[in-house]
Short mmCIF file of C-alpha atoms in Angstrom, two decimals:
data_model
loop_
_atom_site.label_atom_id
_atom_site.label_comp_id
_atom_site.label_asym_id
_atom_site.label_seq_id
_atom_site.Cartn_x
_atom_site.Cartn_y
_atom_site.Cartn_z
CA UNK A 1 8.47 6.01 -194.60
CA UNK A 2 9.41 8.20 -191.67
CA UNK A 3 7.19 11.09 -190.72
CA UNK A 4 9.03 14.38 -190.49
CA UNK A 5 8.68 16.33 -187.28
CA UNK A 6 7.11 19.75 -187.68
CA UNK A 7 8.44 22.61 -185.59
CA UNK A 8 6.18 24.55 -183.29
CA UNK A 9 5.60 28.13 -184.39
CA UNK A 10 6.70 29.76 -181.16
CA UNK A 11 7.98 29.22 -177.64
CA UNK A 12 6.45 30.91 -174.62
CA UNK A 13 8.73 31.34 -171.61
CA UNK A 14 6.45 31.28 -168.56
CA UNK A 15 6.69 30.12 -164.97
CA UNK A 16 4.22 27.38 -165.84
CA UNK A 17 6.74 25.34 -167.82
CA UNK A 18 8.86 24.92 -164.66
CA UNK A 19 12.16 26.12 -166.02
CA UNK A 20 11.15 25.84 -169.65
CA UNK A 21 13.97 28.07 -170.85
CA UNK A 22 14.35 28.27 -174.59
CA UNK A 23 16.87 26.04 -176.32
CA UNK A 24 18.76 28.31 -178.73
CA UNK A 25 18.89 27.46 -182.44
CA UNK A 26 22.66 27.01 -182.09
CA UNK A 27 21.90 23.68 -180.43
CA UNK A 28 21.35 22.32 -183.92
CA UNK A 29 24.98 23.09 -184.70
CA UNK A 30 26.33 20.82 -182.02
CA UNK A 31 23.64 18.14 -182.24
CA UNK A 32 26.18 15.90 -183.92
CA UNK A 33 28.52 16.35 -180.98
CA UNK A 34 25.75 15.37 -178.59
CA UNK A 35 25.01 12.41 -180.81
CA UNK A 36 28.47 10.97 -180.37
CA UNK A 37 28.48 11.54 -176.63
CA UNK A 38 27.16 8.21 -175.41
CA UNK A 39 29.42 5.35 -174.45
CA UNK A 40 27.13 2.83 -176.15
CA UNK A 41 27.33 4.57 -179.49
CA UNK A 42 23.87 6.13 -179.42
CA UNK A 43 23.17 8.92 -181.89
CA UNK A 44 20.57 11.48 -182.78
CA UNK A 45 18.17 9.50 -184.90
CA UNK A 46 17.39 11.10 -188.23
CA UNK A 47 14.06 9.35 -188.61
CA UNK A 48 11.20 8.10 -186.44
CA UNK A 49 12.24 4.47 -186.51
CA UNK A 50 15.65 4.72 -184.93
CA UNK A 51 15.76 1.28 -183.36
CA UNK A 52 16.96 -0.73 -186.35
CA UNK A 53 19.56 1.85 -187.32
CA UNK A 54 20.89 2.06 -183.79
CA UNK A 55 21.09 -1.68 -183.23
CA UNK A 56 22.56 -2.42 -186.66
CA UNK A 57 25.26 0.22 -186.27
CA UNK A 58 26.06 -0.91 -182.75
CA UNK A 59 26.35 -4.56 -183.81
CA UNK A 60 28.56 -3.64 -186.76
CA UNK A 61 30.86 -1.61 -184.55
CA UNK A 62 30.37 1.46 -186.72
CA UNK A 63 29.80 3.92 -183.87
CA UNK A 64 32.82 5.06 -181.88
CA UNK A 65 33.24 4.35 -178.19
CA UNK A 66 34.67 7.04 -175.95
CA UNK A 67 38.43 6.89 -175.64
CA UNK A 68 39.67 4.76 -172.73
CA UNK A 69 36.09 3.93 -171.72
CA UNK A 70 35.63 0.79 -169.62
CA UNK A 71 32.05 -0.48 -169.28
CA UNK A 72 30.75 -0.38 -165.71
CA UNK A 73 28.78 -3.60 -165.46
CA UNK A 74 27.21 -3.06 -162.03
CA UNK A 75 25.98 -0.20 -159.87
CA UNK A 76 29.13 1.21 -158.25
CA UNK A 77 29.19 0.28 -154.56
CA UNK A 78 29.95 3.85 -153.48
CA UNK A 79 27.08 5.38 -155.49
CA UNK A 80 24.54 7.02 -153.20
CA UNK A 81 20.86 6.79 -154.18
CA UNK A 82 18.37 9.61 -153.82
CA UNK A 83 15.84 9.51 -151.02
CA UNK A 84 13.29 12.22 -151.90
CA UNK A 85 10.38 10.34 -153.42
CA UNK A 86 8.02 13.33 -153.27
CA UNK A 87 4.53 12.75 -154.67
CA UNK A 88 3.42 15.55 -157.01
CA UNK A 89 0.12 17.27 -156.33
CA UNK A 90 -2.44 16.95 -159.11
CA UNK A 91 -3.23 20.29 -160.76
CA UNK A 92 -3.75 21.97 -164.12
CA UNK A 93 -0.49 23.88 -163.66
CA UNK A 94 1.46 20.68 -163.10
CA UNK A 95 -0.03 19.13 -166.25
CA UNK A 96 1.47 21.98 -168.30
CA UNK A 97 5.08 21.31 -167.23
CA UNK A 98 7.54 20.96 -170.09
CA UNK A 99 11.06 21.86 -171.15
CA UNK A 100 14.44 21.67 -169.41
CA UNK A 101 15.23 22.48 -165.79
CA UNK A 102 17.27 25.51 -166.81
CA UNK A 103 18.70 27.12 -169.92
CA UNK A 104 20.68 25.03 -172.38
CA UNK A 105 23.07 27.05 -174.52
CA UNK A 106 25.89 24.59 -175.23
CA UNK A 107 26.80 20.91 -175.20
CA UNK A 108 28.15 21.40 -171.67
CA UNK A 109 24.67 22.42 -170.48
CA UNK A 110 22.91 19.30 -171.71
CA UNK A 111 22.45 17.91 -168.19
CA UNK A 112 20.08 20.87 -167.61
CA UNK A 113 17.49 18.79 -169.46
CA UNK A 114 16.69 17.36 -166.00
CA UNK A 115 13.83 19.34 -164.45
CA UNK A 116 14.01 17.81 -160.95
CA UNK A 117 10.68 19.39 -160.10
CA UNK A 118 9.02 17.64 -157.12
CA UNK A 119 5.62 18.54 -158.58
CA UNK A 120 6.33 17.02 -162.00
CA UNK A 121 3.51 14.55 -162.79
CA UNK A 122 5.47 13.15 -165.76
CA UNK A 123 8.37 11.90 -163.62
CA UNK A 124 9.04 8.74 -161.64
CA UNK A 125 11.81 8.30 -159.11
CA UNK A 126 13.57 10.31 -156.46
CA UNK A 127 13.88 14.04 -157.12
CA UNK A 128 17.47 13.86 -155.85
CA UNK A 129 18.45 10.71 -157.78
CA UNK A 130 22.05 10.98 -159.04
CA UNK A 131 20.98 10.15 -162.60
CA UNK A 132 18.06 11.66 -164.52
CA UNK A 133 16.85 10.24 -167.81
CA UNK A 134 15.04 12.84 -169.90
CA UNK A 135 12.89 10.72 -172.21
CA UNK A 136 11.54 12.10 -175.51
CA UNK A 137 8.59 9.99 -176.63
CA UNK A 138 5.69 9.87 -179.08
CA UNK A 139 2.60 7.92 -178.00
CA UNK A 140 2.15 6.69 -181.59
CA UNK A 141 5.74 5.45 -182.04
CA UNK A 142 5.99 1.62 -182.19
CA UNK A 143 9.51 1.69 -180.80
CA UNK A 144 8.49 3.93 -177.93
CA UNK A 145 5.84 1.33 -177.19
CA UNK A 146 8.47 -1.41 -177.30
CA UNK A 147 10.71 0.52 -174.92
CA UNK A 148 7.84 1.14 -172.50
CA UNK A 149 7.01 -2.55 -172.32
CA UNK A 150 10.41 -4.21 -172.54
CA UNK A 151 13.15 -1.91 -171.26
CA UNK A 152 11.54 0.66 -168.98
CA UNK A 153 10.10 -1.86 -166.47
CA UNK A 154 13.61 -3.25 -165.96
CA UNK A 155 15.04 0.24 -165.50
CA UNK A 156 12.34 1.09 -162.96
CA UNK A 157 12.92 -2.09 -160.98
CA UNK A 158 16.72 -1.84 -160.94
CA UNK A 159 17.34 1.89 -160.77
CA UNK A 160 14.22 4.00 -160.22
CA UNK A 161 12.70 2.11 -157.29
CA UNK A 162 16.11 1.98 -155.61
CA UNK A 163 16.68 5.74 -155.89
CA UNK A 164 19.50 5.79 -158.43
CA UNK A 165 17.54 7.07 -161.45
CA UNK A 166 14.67 9.45 -162.11
CA UNK A 167 12.85 9.28 -165.46
CA UNK A 168 11.19 12.43 -166.80
CA UNK A 169 8.79 12.24 -169.75
CA UNK A 170 8.94 14.81 -172.55
CA UNK A 171 6.22 14.92 -175.22
CA UNK A 172 7.56 14.67 -178.76
CA UNK A 173 4.48 14.08 -180.93
CA UNK A 174 5.85 13.76 -184.46
CA UNK A 175 3.42 11.18 -185.84
CA UNK A 176 0.56 13.45 -186.83
CA UNK A 177 -2.85 14.18 -185.37
CA UNK A 178 -3.17 10.89 -183.51
CA UNK A 179 0.06 11.60 -181.64
CA UNK A 180 -1.14 15.09 -180.75
CA UNK A 181 -4.46 13.71 -179.50
CA UNK A 182 -2.70 11.08 -177.40
CA UNK A 183 -0.41 13.72 -175.90
CA UNK A 184 -3.46 15.77 -174.85
CA UNK A 185 -5.00 12.69 -173.23
CA UNK A 186 -1.79 11.94 -171.37
CA UNK A 187 -1.76 15.44 -169.93
CA UNK A 188 -5.45 15.16 -169.02
CA UNK A 189 -4.56 12.08 -166.97
CA UNK A 190 -1.59 13.92 -165.46
CA UNK A 191 -3.84 16.77 -164.36
CA UNK A 192 -5.70 14.27 -162.16
CA UNK A 193 -2.52 12.69 -160.84
CA UNK A 194 -2.78 9.48 -162.84
CA UNK A 195 -0.18 9.86 -165.59
CA UNK A 196 1.93 6.81 -164.67
CA UNK A 197 -1.11 4.54 -164.38
CA UNK A 198 -2.58 5.89 -167.60
CA UNK A 199 0.71 5.44 -169.44
CA UNK A 200 0.91 1.84 -168.24
CA UNK A 201 -2.64 1.05 -169.38
CA UNK A 202 -2.04 2.69 -172.77
CA UNK A 203 1.27 1.01 -173.60
CA UNK A 204 0.28 -2.43 -172.35
CA UNK A 205 -2.53 -2.48 -174.90
CA UNK A 206 -0.66 -0.59 -177.62
CA UNK A 207 2.07 -3.24 -177.75
CA UNK A 208 -0.51 -5.66 -179.14
CA UNK A 209 -1.12 -3.40 -182.15
CA UNK A 210 0.93 -3.76 -185.32
CA UNK A 211 2.41 -0.38 -186.22
CA UNK A 212 0.87 2.88 -185.05
CA UNK A 213 -2.06 2.41 -182.62
CA UNK A 214 -4.15 5.29 -183.99
CA UNK A 215 -6.26 5.51 -180.84
CA UNK A 216 -9.13 7.95 -180.42
CA UNK A 217 -11.01 9.54 -177.56
CA UNK A 218 -13.03 6.44 -176.66
CA UNK A 219 -9.80 4.47 -176.33
CA UNK A 220 -8.30 7.22 -174.18
CA UNK A 221 -11.35 7.16 -171.92
CA UNK A 222 -11.01 3.40 -171.59
CA UNK A 223 -7.37 3.72 -170.56
CA UNK A 224 -8.29 6.47 -168.10
CA UNK A 225 -10.90 4.22 -166.52
CA UNK A 226 -8.38 1.39 -166.23
CA UNK A 227 -5.90 3.83 -164.66
CA UNK A 228 -8.37 4.97 -162.03
CA UNK A 229 -8.66 8.57 -163.22
CA UNK A 230 -11.24 9.90 -160.72
CA UNK A 231 -13.28 12.27 -162.90
CA UNK A 232 -13.79 10.69 -166.30
CA UNK A 233 -16.08 13.44 -167.58
CA UNK A 234 -13.41 16.02 -166.84
CA UNK A 235 -10.77 13.80 -168.43
CA UNK A 236 -12.80 13.56 -171.62
CA UNK A 237 -13.41 17.30 -171.73
CA UNK A 238 -9.73 18.12 -171.10
CA UNK A 239 -8.46 15.53 -173.59
CA UNK A 240 -10.67 17.00 -176.32
CA UNK A 241 -9.79 20.63 -175.53
CA UNK A 242 -6.86 22.77 -176.64
CA UNK A 243 -5.73 23.66 -173.09
CA UNK A 244 -2.48 21.68 -173.40
CA UNK A 245 -1.64 22.57 -176.99
CA UNK A 246 0.87 25.32 -176.23
CA UNK A 247 2.74 23.15 -173.72
CA UNK A 248 2.84 20.23 -176.17
CA UNK A 249 4.04 22.44 -179.03
CA UNK A 250 6.75 23.95 -176.84
CA UNK A 251 7.84 20.50 -175.66
CA UNK A 252 8.24 19.47 -179.30
CA UNK A 253 10.14 22.67 -180.05
CA UNK A 254 12.44 21.95 -177.12
CA UNK A 255 13.23 18.44 -178.37
CA UNK A 256 13.88 19.64 -181.90
CA UNK A 257 16.06 22.47 -180.58
CA UNK A 258 18.31 19.79 -179.09
CA UNK A 259 18.61 18.21 -182.52
CA UNK A 260 16.48 15.19 -181.62
CA UNK A 261 14.46 14.27 -184.71
CA UNK A 262 13.32 10.74 -183.90
CA UNK A 263 11.70 8.86 -181.05
CA UNK A 264 12.43 7.48 -178.59
CA UNK A 265 15.43 9.50 -177.47
CA UNK A 266 17.00 9.72 -174.03
CA UNK A 267 19.41 12.13 -172.35
CA UNK A 268 21.02 10.31 -169.42
CA UNK A 269 22.56 13.13 -167.36
CA UNK A 270 24.77 14.42 -170.19
CA UNK A 271 24.86 11.36 -172.47
CA UNK A 272 22.49 10.56 -175.33
CA UNK A 273 20.88 7.26 -176.26
CA UNK A 274 18.95 7.12 -179.53
CA UNK A 275 16.42 4.39 -180.23
CA UNK A 276 14.74 1.62 -178.27
CA UNK A 277 17.98 -0.11 -177.35
CA UNK A 278 18.14 -3.15 -175.05
CA UNK A 279 18.31 -2.64 -171.29
CA UNK A 280 21.96 -3.73 -171.27
CA UNK A 281 22.94 -0.63 -173.22
CA UNK A 282 21.10 1.63 -170.78
CA UNK A 283 22.88 -0.09 -167.90
CA UNK A 284 26.27 0.78 -169.41
CA UNK A 285 25.44 4.46 -169.57
CA UNK A 286 23.63 4.65 -166.22
CA UNK A 287 26.37 2.81 -164.34
CA UNK A 288 29.02 5.01 -165.95
CA UNK A 289 27.10 8.11 -164.85
CA UNK A 290 26.79 6.70 -161.33
CA UNK A 291 30.53 6.03 -161.33
CA UNK A 292 31.14 9.73 -162.01
CA UNK A 293 29.30 10.59 -158.78
CA UNK A 294 31.70 8.53 -156.68
CA UNK A 295 34.92 10.25 -157.77
#
């Protein structure tokens, strides 16, 4: 049975969230429009386990393609990659980053989900990449784990390392206390500049678990050690504290304000992909977005 996402009680607009402007409640009204925006037929998933629904609907041809859309099978030759691979500086402030790059008030503003903050510890790829994927993920979600191990490495190799795509993580902990605890640990690793390495260590082990991993603090410490987090005592203290709770709650509120109710979800510039779809489906959307930059 799917676990319903619970809204955060409040949203705090501060400089710390790096452009964490509120997403108005009216976003719920056009969530369905956003859901039909993607050329691969992605949709806002109404439950945690969106993968099977997305793949089944796609295979059955039940989800509409955009009119006159022609799949772009390769990176357009005139697409220009980004070149600014700035390394973020580790800090407590950076570990509290969340939300969109600027205010989102309508479907036309959905590309504002890209933060493009050079000091964002939850991002990989060039700050000036032509395509940004805003990823909404729960550490406890089996399909998020599948995506992290099967699809994301291909995307990083083909698009991120070459400057065409930037991926920005957004916490969306909807699977209870274990998901909240894992989100705190992820931010504790980010505070010491080791988020990407920690994430890799976590998901590479989590994929071997059937269902939800249900990890605890000793597991988090083990992943931090594998990731090379320099101060393990500080990591443990931060991961067990409430210092990140407001940022995590506001990140969840942001995702729900967009109408995203299941994980994983991805906004690719201004297109939505729902579920842990195969890499081929991401290529279609990414290449189409790159094509737009050449015209």
